[in-house]
PDB file of C-alpha atoms in Angstrom:
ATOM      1  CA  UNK A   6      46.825  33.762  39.643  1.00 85.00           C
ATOM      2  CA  UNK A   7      46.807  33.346  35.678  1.00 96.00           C
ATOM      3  CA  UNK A   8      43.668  33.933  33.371  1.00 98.00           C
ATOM      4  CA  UNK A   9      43.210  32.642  30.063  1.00 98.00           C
ATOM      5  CA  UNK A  10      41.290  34.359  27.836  1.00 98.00           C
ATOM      6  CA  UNK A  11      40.311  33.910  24.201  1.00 97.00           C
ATOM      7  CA  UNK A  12      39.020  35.826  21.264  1.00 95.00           C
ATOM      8  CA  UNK A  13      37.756  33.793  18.466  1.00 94.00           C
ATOM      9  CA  UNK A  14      37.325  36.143  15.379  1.00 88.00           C
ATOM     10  CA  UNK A  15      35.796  35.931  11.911  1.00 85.00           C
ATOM     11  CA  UNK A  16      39.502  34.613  10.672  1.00 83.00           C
ATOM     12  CA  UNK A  17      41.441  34.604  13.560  1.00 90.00           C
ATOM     13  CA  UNK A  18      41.833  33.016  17.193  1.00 93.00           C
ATOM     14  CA  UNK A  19      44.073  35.028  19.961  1.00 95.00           C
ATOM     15  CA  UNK A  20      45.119  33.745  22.712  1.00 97.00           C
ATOM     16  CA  UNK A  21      46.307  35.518  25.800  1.00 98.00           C
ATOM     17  CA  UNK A  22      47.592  34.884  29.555  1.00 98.00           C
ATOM     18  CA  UNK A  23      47.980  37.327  32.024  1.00 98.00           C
ATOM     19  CA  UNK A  24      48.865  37.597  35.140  1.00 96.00           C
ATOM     20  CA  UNK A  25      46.815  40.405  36.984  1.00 94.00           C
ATOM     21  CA  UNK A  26      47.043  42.820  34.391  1.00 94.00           C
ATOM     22  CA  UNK A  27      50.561  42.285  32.850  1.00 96.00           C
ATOM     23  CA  UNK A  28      50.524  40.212  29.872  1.00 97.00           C
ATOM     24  CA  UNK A  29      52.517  37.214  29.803  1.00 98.00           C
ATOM     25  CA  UNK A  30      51.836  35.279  26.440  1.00 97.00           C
ATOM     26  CA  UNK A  31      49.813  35.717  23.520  1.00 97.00           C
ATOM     27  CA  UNK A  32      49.592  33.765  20.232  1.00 96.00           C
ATOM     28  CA  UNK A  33      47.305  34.002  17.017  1.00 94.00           C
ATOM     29  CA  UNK A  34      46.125  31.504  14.891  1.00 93.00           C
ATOM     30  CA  UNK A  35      43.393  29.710  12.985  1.00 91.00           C
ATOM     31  CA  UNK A  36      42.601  26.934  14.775  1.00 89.00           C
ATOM     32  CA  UNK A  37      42.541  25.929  18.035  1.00 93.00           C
ATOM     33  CA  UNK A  38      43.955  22.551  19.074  1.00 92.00           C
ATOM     34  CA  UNK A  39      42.448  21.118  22.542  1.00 92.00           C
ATOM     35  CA  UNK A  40      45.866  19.650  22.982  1.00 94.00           C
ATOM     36  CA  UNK A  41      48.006  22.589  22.984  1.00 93.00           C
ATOM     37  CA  UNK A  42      45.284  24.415  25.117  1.00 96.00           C
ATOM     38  CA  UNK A  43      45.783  21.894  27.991  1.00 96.00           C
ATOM     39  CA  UNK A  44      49.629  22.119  27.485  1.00 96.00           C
ATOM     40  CA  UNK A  45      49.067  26.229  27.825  1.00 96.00           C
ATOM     41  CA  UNK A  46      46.625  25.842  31.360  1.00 97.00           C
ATOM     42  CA  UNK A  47      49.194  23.609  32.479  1.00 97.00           C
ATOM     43  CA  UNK A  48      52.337  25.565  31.545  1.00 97.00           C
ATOM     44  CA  UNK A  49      50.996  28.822  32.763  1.00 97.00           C
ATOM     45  CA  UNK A  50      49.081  27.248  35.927  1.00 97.00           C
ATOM     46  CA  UNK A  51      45.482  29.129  34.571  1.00 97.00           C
ATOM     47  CA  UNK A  52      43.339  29.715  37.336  1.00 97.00           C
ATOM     48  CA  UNK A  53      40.139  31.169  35.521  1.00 98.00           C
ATOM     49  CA  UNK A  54      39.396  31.730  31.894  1.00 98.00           C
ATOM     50  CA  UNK A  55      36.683  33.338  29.675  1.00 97.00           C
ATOM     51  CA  UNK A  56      36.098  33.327  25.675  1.00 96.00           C
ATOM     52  CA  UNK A  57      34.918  35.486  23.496  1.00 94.00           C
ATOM     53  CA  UNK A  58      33.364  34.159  19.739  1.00 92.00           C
ATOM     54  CA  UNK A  59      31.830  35.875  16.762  1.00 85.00           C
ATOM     55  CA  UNK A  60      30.292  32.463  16.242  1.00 80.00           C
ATOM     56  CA  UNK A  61      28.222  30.304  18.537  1.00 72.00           C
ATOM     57  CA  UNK A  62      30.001  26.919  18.335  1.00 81.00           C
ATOM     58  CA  UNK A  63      31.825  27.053  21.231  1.00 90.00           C
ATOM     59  CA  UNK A  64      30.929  23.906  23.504  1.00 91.00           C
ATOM     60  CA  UNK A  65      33.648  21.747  23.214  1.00 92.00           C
ATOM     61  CA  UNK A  66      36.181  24.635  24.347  1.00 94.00           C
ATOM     62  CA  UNK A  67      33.952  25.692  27.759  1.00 94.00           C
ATOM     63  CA  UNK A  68      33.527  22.198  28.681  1.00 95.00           C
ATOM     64  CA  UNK A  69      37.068  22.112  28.598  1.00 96.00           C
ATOM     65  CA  UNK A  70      37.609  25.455  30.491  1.00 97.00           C
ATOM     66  CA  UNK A  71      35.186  24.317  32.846  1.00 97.00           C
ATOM     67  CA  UNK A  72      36.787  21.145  33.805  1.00 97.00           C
ATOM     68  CA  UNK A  73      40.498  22.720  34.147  1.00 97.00           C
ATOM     69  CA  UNK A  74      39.715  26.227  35.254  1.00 97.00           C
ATOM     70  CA  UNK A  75      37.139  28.538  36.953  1.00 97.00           C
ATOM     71  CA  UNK A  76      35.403  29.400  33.642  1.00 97.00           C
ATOM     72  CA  UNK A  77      33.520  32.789  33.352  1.00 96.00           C
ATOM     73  CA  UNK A  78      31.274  32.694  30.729  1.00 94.00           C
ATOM     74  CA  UNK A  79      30.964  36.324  28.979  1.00 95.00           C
ATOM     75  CA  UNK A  80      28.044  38.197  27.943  1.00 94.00           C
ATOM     76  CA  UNK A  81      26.937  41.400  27.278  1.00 94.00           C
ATOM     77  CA  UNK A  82      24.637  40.934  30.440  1.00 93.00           C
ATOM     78  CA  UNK A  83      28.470  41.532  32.488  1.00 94.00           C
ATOM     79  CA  UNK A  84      28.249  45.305  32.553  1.00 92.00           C
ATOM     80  CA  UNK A  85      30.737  46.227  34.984  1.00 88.00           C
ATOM     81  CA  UNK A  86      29.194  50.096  35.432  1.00 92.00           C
ATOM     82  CA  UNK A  87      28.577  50.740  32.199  1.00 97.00           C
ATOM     83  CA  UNK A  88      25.008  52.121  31.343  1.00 97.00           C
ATOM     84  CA  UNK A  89      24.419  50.779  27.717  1.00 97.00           C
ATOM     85  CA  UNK A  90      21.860  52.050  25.629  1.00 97.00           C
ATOM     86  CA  UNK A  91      22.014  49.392  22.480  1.00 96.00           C
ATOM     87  CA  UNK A  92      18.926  48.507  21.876  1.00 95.00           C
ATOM     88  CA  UNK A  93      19.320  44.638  21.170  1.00 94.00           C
ATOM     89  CA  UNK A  94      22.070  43.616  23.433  1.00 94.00           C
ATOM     90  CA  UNK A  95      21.445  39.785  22.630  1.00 91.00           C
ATOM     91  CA  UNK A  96      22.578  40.877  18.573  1.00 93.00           C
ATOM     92  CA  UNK A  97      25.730  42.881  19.799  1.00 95.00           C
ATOM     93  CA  UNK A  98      29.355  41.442  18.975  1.00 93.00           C
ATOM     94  CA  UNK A  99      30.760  40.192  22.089  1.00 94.00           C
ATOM     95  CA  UNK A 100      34.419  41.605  20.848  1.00 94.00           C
ATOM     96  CA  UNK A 101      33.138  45.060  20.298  1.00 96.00           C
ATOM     97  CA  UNK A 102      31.313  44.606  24.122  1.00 97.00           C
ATOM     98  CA  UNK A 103      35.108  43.456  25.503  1.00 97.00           C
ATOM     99  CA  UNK A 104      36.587  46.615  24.331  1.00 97.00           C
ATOM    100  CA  UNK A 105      34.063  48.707  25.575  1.00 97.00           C
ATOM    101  CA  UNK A 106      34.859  47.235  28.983  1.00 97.00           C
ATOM    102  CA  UNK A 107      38.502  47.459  28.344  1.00 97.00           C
ATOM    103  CA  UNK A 108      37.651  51.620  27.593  1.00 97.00           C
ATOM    104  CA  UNK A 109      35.984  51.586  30.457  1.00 96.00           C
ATOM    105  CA  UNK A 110      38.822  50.096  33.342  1.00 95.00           C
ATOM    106  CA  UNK A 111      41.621  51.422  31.108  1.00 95.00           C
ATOM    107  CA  UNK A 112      41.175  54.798  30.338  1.00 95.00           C
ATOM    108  CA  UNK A 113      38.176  55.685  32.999  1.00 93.00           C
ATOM    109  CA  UNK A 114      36.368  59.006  32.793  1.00 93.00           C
ATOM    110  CA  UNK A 115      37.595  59.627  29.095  1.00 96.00           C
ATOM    111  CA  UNK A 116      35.486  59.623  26.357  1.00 97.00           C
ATOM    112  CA  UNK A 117      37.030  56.751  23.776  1.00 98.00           C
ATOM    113  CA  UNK A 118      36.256  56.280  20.422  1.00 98.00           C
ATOM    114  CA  UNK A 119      37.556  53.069  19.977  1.00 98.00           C
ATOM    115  CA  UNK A 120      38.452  51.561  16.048  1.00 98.00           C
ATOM    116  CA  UNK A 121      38.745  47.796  15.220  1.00 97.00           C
ATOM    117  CA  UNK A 122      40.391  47.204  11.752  1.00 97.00           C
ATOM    118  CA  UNK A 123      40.009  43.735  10.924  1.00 94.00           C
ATOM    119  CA  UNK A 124      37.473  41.704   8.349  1.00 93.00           C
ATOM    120  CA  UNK A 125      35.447  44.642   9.306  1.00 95.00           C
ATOM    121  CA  UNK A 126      36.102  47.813  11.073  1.00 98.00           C
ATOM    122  CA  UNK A 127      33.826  48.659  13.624  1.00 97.00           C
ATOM    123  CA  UNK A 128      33.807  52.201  15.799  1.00 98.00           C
ATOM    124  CA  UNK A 129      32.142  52.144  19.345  1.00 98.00           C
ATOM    125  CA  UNK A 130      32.650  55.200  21.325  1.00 97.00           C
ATOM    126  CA  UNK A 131      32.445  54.796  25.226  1.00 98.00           C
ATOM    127  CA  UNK A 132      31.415  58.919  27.241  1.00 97.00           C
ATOM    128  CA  UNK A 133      33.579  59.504  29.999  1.00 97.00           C
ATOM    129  CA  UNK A 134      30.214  59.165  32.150  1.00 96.00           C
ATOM    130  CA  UNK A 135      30.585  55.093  31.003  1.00 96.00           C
ATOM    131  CA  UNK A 136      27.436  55.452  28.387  1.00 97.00           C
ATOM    132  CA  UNK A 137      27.793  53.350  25.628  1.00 97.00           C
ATOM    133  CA  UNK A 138      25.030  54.021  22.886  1.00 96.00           C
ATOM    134  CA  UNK A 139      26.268  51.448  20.296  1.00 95.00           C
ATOM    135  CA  UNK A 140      28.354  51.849  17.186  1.00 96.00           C
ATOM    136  CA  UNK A 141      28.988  51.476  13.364  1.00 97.00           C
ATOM    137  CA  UNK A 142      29.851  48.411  10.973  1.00 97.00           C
ATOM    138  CA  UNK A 143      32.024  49.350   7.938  1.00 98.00           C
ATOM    139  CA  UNK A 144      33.945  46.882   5.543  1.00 97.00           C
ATOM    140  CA  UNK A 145      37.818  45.698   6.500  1.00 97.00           C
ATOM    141  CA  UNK A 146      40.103  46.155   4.268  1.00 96.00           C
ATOM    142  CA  UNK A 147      40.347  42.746   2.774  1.00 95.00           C
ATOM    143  CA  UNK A 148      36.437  42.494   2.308  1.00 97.00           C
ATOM    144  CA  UNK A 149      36.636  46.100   0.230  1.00 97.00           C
ATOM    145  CA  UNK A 150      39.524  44.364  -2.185  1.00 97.00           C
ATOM    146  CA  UNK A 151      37.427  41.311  -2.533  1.00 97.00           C
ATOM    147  CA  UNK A 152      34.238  42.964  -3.113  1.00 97.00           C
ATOM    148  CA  UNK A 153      36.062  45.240  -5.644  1.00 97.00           C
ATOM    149  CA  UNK A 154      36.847  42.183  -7.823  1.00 97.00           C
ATOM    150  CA  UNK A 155      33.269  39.895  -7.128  1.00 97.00           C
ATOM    151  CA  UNK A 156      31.510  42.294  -8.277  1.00 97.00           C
ATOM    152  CA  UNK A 157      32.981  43.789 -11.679  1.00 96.00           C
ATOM    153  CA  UNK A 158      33.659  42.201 -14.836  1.00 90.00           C
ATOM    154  CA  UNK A 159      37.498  42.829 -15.175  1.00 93.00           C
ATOM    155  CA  UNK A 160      38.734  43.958 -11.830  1.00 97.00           C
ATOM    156  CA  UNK A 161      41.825  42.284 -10.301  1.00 97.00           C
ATOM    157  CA  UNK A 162      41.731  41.220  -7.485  1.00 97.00           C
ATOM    158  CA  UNK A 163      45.060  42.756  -5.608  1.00 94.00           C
ATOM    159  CA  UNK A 164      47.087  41.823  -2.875  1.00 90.00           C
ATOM    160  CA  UNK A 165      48.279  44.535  -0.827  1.00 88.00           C
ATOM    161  CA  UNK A 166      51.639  44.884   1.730  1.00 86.00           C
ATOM    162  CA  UNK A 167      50.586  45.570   5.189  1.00 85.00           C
ATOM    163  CA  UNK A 168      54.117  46.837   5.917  1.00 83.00           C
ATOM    164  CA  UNK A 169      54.285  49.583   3.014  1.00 78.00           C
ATOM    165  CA  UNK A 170      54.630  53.059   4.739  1.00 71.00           C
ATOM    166  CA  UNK A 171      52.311  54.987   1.620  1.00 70.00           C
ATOM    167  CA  UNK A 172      49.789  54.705   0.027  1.00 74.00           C
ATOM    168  CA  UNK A 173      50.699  54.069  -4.053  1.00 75.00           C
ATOM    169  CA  UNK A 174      49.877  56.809  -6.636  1.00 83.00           C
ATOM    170  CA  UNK A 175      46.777  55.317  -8.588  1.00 86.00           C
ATOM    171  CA  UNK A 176      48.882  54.968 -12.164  1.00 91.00           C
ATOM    172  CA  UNK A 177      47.822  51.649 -12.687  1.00 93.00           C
ATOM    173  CA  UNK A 178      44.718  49.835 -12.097  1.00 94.00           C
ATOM    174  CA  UNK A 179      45.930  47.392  -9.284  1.00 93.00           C
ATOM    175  CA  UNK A 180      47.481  50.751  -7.904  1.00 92.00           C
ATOM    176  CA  UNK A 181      44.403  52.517  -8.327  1.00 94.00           C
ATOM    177  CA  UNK A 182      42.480  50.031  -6.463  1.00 94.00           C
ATOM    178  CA  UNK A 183      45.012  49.915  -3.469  1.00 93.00           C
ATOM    179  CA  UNK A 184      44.696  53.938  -3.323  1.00 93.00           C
ATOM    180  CA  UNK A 185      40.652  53.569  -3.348  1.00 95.00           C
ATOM    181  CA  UNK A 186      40.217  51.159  -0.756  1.00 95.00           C
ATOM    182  CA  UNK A 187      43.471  51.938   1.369  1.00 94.00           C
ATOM    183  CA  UNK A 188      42.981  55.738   1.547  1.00 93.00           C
ATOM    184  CA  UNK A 189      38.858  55.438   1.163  1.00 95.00           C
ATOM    185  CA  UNK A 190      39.410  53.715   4.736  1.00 95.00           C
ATOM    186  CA  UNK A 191      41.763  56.418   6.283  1.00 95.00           C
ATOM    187  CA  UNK A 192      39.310  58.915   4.806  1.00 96.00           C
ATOM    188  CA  UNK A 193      36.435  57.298   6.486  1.00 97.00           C
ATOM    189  CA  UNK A 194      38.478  56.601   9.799  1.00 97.00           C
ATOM    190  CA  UNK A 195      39.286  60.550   9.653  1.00 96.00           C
ATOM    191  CA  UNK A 196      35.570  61.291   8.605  1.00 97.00           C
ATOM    192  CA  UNK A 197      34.268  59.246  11.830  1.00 97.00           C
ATOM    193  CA  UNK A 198      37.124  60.813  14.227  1.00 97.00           C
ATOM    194  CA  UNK A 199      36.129  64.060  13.279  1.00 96.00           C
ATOM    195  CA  UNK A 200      32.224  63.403  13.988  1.00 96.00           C
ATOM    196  CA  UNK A 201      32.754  61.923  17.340  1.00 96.00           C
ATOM    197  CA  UNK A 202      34.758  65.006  18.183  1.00 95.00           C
ATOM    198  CA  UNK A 203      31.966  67.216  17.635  1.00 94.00           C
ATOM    199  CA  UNK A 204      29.859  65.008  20.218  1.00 93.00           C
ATOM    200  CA  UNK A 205      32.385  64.394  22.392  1.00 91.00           C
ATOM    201  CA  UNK A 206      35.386  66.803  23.862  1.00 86.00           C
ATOM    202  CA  UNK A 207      38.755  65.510  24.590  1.00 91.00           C
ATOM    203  CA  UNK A 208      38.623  62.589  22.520  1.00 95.00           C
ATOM    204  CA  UNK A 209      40.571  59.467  22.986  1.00 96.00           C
ATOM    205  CA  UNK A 210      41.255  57.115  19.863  1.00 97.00           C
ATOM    206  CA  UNK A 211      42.048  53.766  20.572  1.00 98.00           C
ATOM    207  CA  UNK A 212      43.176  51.757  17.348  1.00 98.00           C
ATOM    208  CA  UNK A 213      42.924  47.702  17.566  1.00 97.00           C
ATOM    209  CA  UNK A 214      42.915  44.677  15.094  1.00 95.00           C
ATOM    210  CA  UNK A 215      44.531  42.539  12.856  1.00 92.00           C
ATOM    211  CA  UNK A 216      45.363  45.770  10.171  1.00 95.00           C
ATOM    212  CA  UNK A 217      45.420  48.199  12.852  1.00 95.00           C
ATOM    213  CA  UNK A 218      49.520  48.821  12.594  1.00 93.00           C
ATOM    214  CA  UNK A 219      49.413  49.865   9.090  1.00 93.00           C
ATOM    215  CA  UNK A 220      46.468  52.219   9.411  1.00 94.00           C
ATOM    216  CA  UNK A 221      47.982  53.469  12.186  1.00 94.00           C
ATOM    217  CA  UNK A 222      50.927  54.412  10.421  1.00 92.00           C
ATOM    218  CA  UNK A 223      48.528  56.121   7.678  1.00 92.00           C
ATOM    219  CA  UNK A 224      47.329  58.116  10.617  1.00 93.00           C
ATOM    220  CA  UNK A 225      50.457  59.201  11.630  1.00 89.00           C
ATOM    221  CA  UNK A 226      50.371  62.918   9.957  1.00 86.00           C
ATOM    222  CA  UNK A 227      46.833  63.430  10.076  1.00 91.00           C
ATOM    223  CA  UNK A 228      45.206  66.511  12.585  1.00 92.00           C
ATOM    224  CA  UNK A 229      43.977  63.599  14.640  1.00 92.00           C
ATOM    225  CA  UNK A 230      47.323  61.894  15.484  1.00 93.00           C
ATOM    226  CA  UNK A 231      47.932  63.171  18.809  1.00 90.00           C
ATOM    227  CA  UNK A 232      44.541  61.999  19.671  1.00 91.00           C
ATOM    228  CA  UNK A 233      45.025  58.581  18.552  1.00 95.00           C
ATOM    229  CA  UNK A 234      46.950  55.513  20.154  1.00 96.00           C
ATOM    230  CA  UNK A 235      48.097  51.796  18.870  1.00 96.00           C
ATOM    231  CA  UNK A 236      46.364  49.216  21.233  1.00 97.00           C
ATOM    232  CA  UNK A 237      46.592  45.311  19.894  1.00 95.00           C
ATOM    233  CA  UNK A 238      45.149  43.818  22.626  1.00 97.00           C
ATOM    234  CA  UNK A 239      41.983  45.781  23.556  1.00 97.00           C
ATOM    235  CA  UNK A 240      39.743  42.827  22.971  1.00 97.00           C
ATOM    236  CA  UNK A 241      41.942  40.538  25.057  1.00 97.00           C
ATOM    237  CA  UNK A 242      42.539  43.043  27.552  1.00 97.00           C
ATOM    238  CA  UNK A 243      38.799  43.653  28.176  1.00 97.00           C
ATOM    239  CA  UNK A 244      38.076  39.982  28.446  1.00 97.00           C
ATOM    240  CA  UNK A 245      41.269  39.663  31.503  1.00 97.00           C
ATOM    241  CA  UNK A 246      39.103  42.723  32.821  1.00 96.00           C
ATOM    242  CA  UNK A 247      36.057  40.616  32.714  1.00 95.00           C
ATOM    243  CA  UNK A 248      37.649  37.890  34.923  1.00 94.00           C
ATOM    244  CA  UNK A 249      37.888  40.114  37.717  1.00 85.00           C
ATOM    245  CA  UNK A 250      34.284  41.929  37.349  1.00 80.00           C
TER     246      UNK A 250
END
């Protein structure tokens, strides 16, 4: 038996099959073509299939689910064991809700903080007795460059290279900028690490998202590195976990 499951993001689709819990395919892009969807359920015979969206405009894609597979529509009403203590559940991102269920069936009775670098970077920490008591916001990476440059007079603004192992020296404005925002996030990643430590013994870090790798790599020497551990698919991951809730 195959599930489908999808994670429509502020810039971003995934896409993901598995089978049980091994993953067999998984694709990003920016739109998603009803066409190539029915080619995928048919290629991968999908038995069920759930979606997760930022956005609300999602009809078209569960009427097709629902008419080729056993659809599970997902909601932050599917708890799965977990006691959460958010106050407006009906206002909380249905990504940051998968990987709190992905904390809680992959790494049970640990507390997890878990960090999701893309347009923004959210932290959600899940106790090892499976209490969730919500999270913070912050700005991605790309939304801290952008503002940078909307809101001054005479700031550039500057590309940066995922890929680049350090962080530039700030002897230049555009290199300046890069070293603000780029090691202003670590900072704050390290800053919000170190907090839920205090709270929380025997801390797991779980990093996801689209700029996850490099951050990852900024992470590498810090105190917190043996702590913390690369996890791309956490959001799709926690949606095949739904499936079977």
């Amino acid at each position: 038996m195959n599930n489908l499951v999808i994670d429509i993001g502020n810039t971003y689709s995934k896409l993901a099959v598995f089978k049980q819990k091994e993953l067999l395919y998984f694709e990003r892009l920016e739109k998603i073509e009803e066409d190539n969807l029915l080619k995928l359920i048919a290629e991968y015979e999908i038995v069920s299939s759930t979606i997760s969206s930022v956005g609300n405009q999602i009809d078209d894609l569960e009427k097709l689910l629902k008419q080729h597979t056993t659809y599970v529509r997902f909601s932050t009403q599917i708890v799965g064991g977990i006691k959460s203590y958010y106050e407006s559940p009906q206002t909380l991102g249905l990504d940051r809700w998968a990987k709190v269920i992905a904390a809680h069936c992959l790494y049970a009775g640990q507390n997890t903080l878990m960090i999701d670098a893309g347009t923004c970077i959210t932290y959600d920490v899940l106790t090892a007795n499976n209490e969730y008591f919500g999270g913070s916001i912050s700005l991605g990476l790309n939304m801290r460059f952008k503002a940078l440059n909307h809101y001054t007079g005479r700031l550039p603004l500057v590309a940066w290279d995922k890929t680049q192992e350090v962080i530039e020296e700030g002897n230049n404005t555009q290199n300046a900028i890069k070293r603000g925002v780029l090691q202003g996030a670590v900072n704050e990643i390290e800053g919000f690490i170190a907090l839920e430590q205090k709270r929380n013994s025997n801390l797991k870090v779980v990093l996801t998202g689209g700029d996850s790798l490099f951050l990852n790599k900024q992470l590498k020497n810090s105190i917190f590195a043996a702590h913390i551990s690369h996890e791309p698919y956490l959001v799709l991951k926690g949606l095949n976990e739904v499936i079977t809730l």
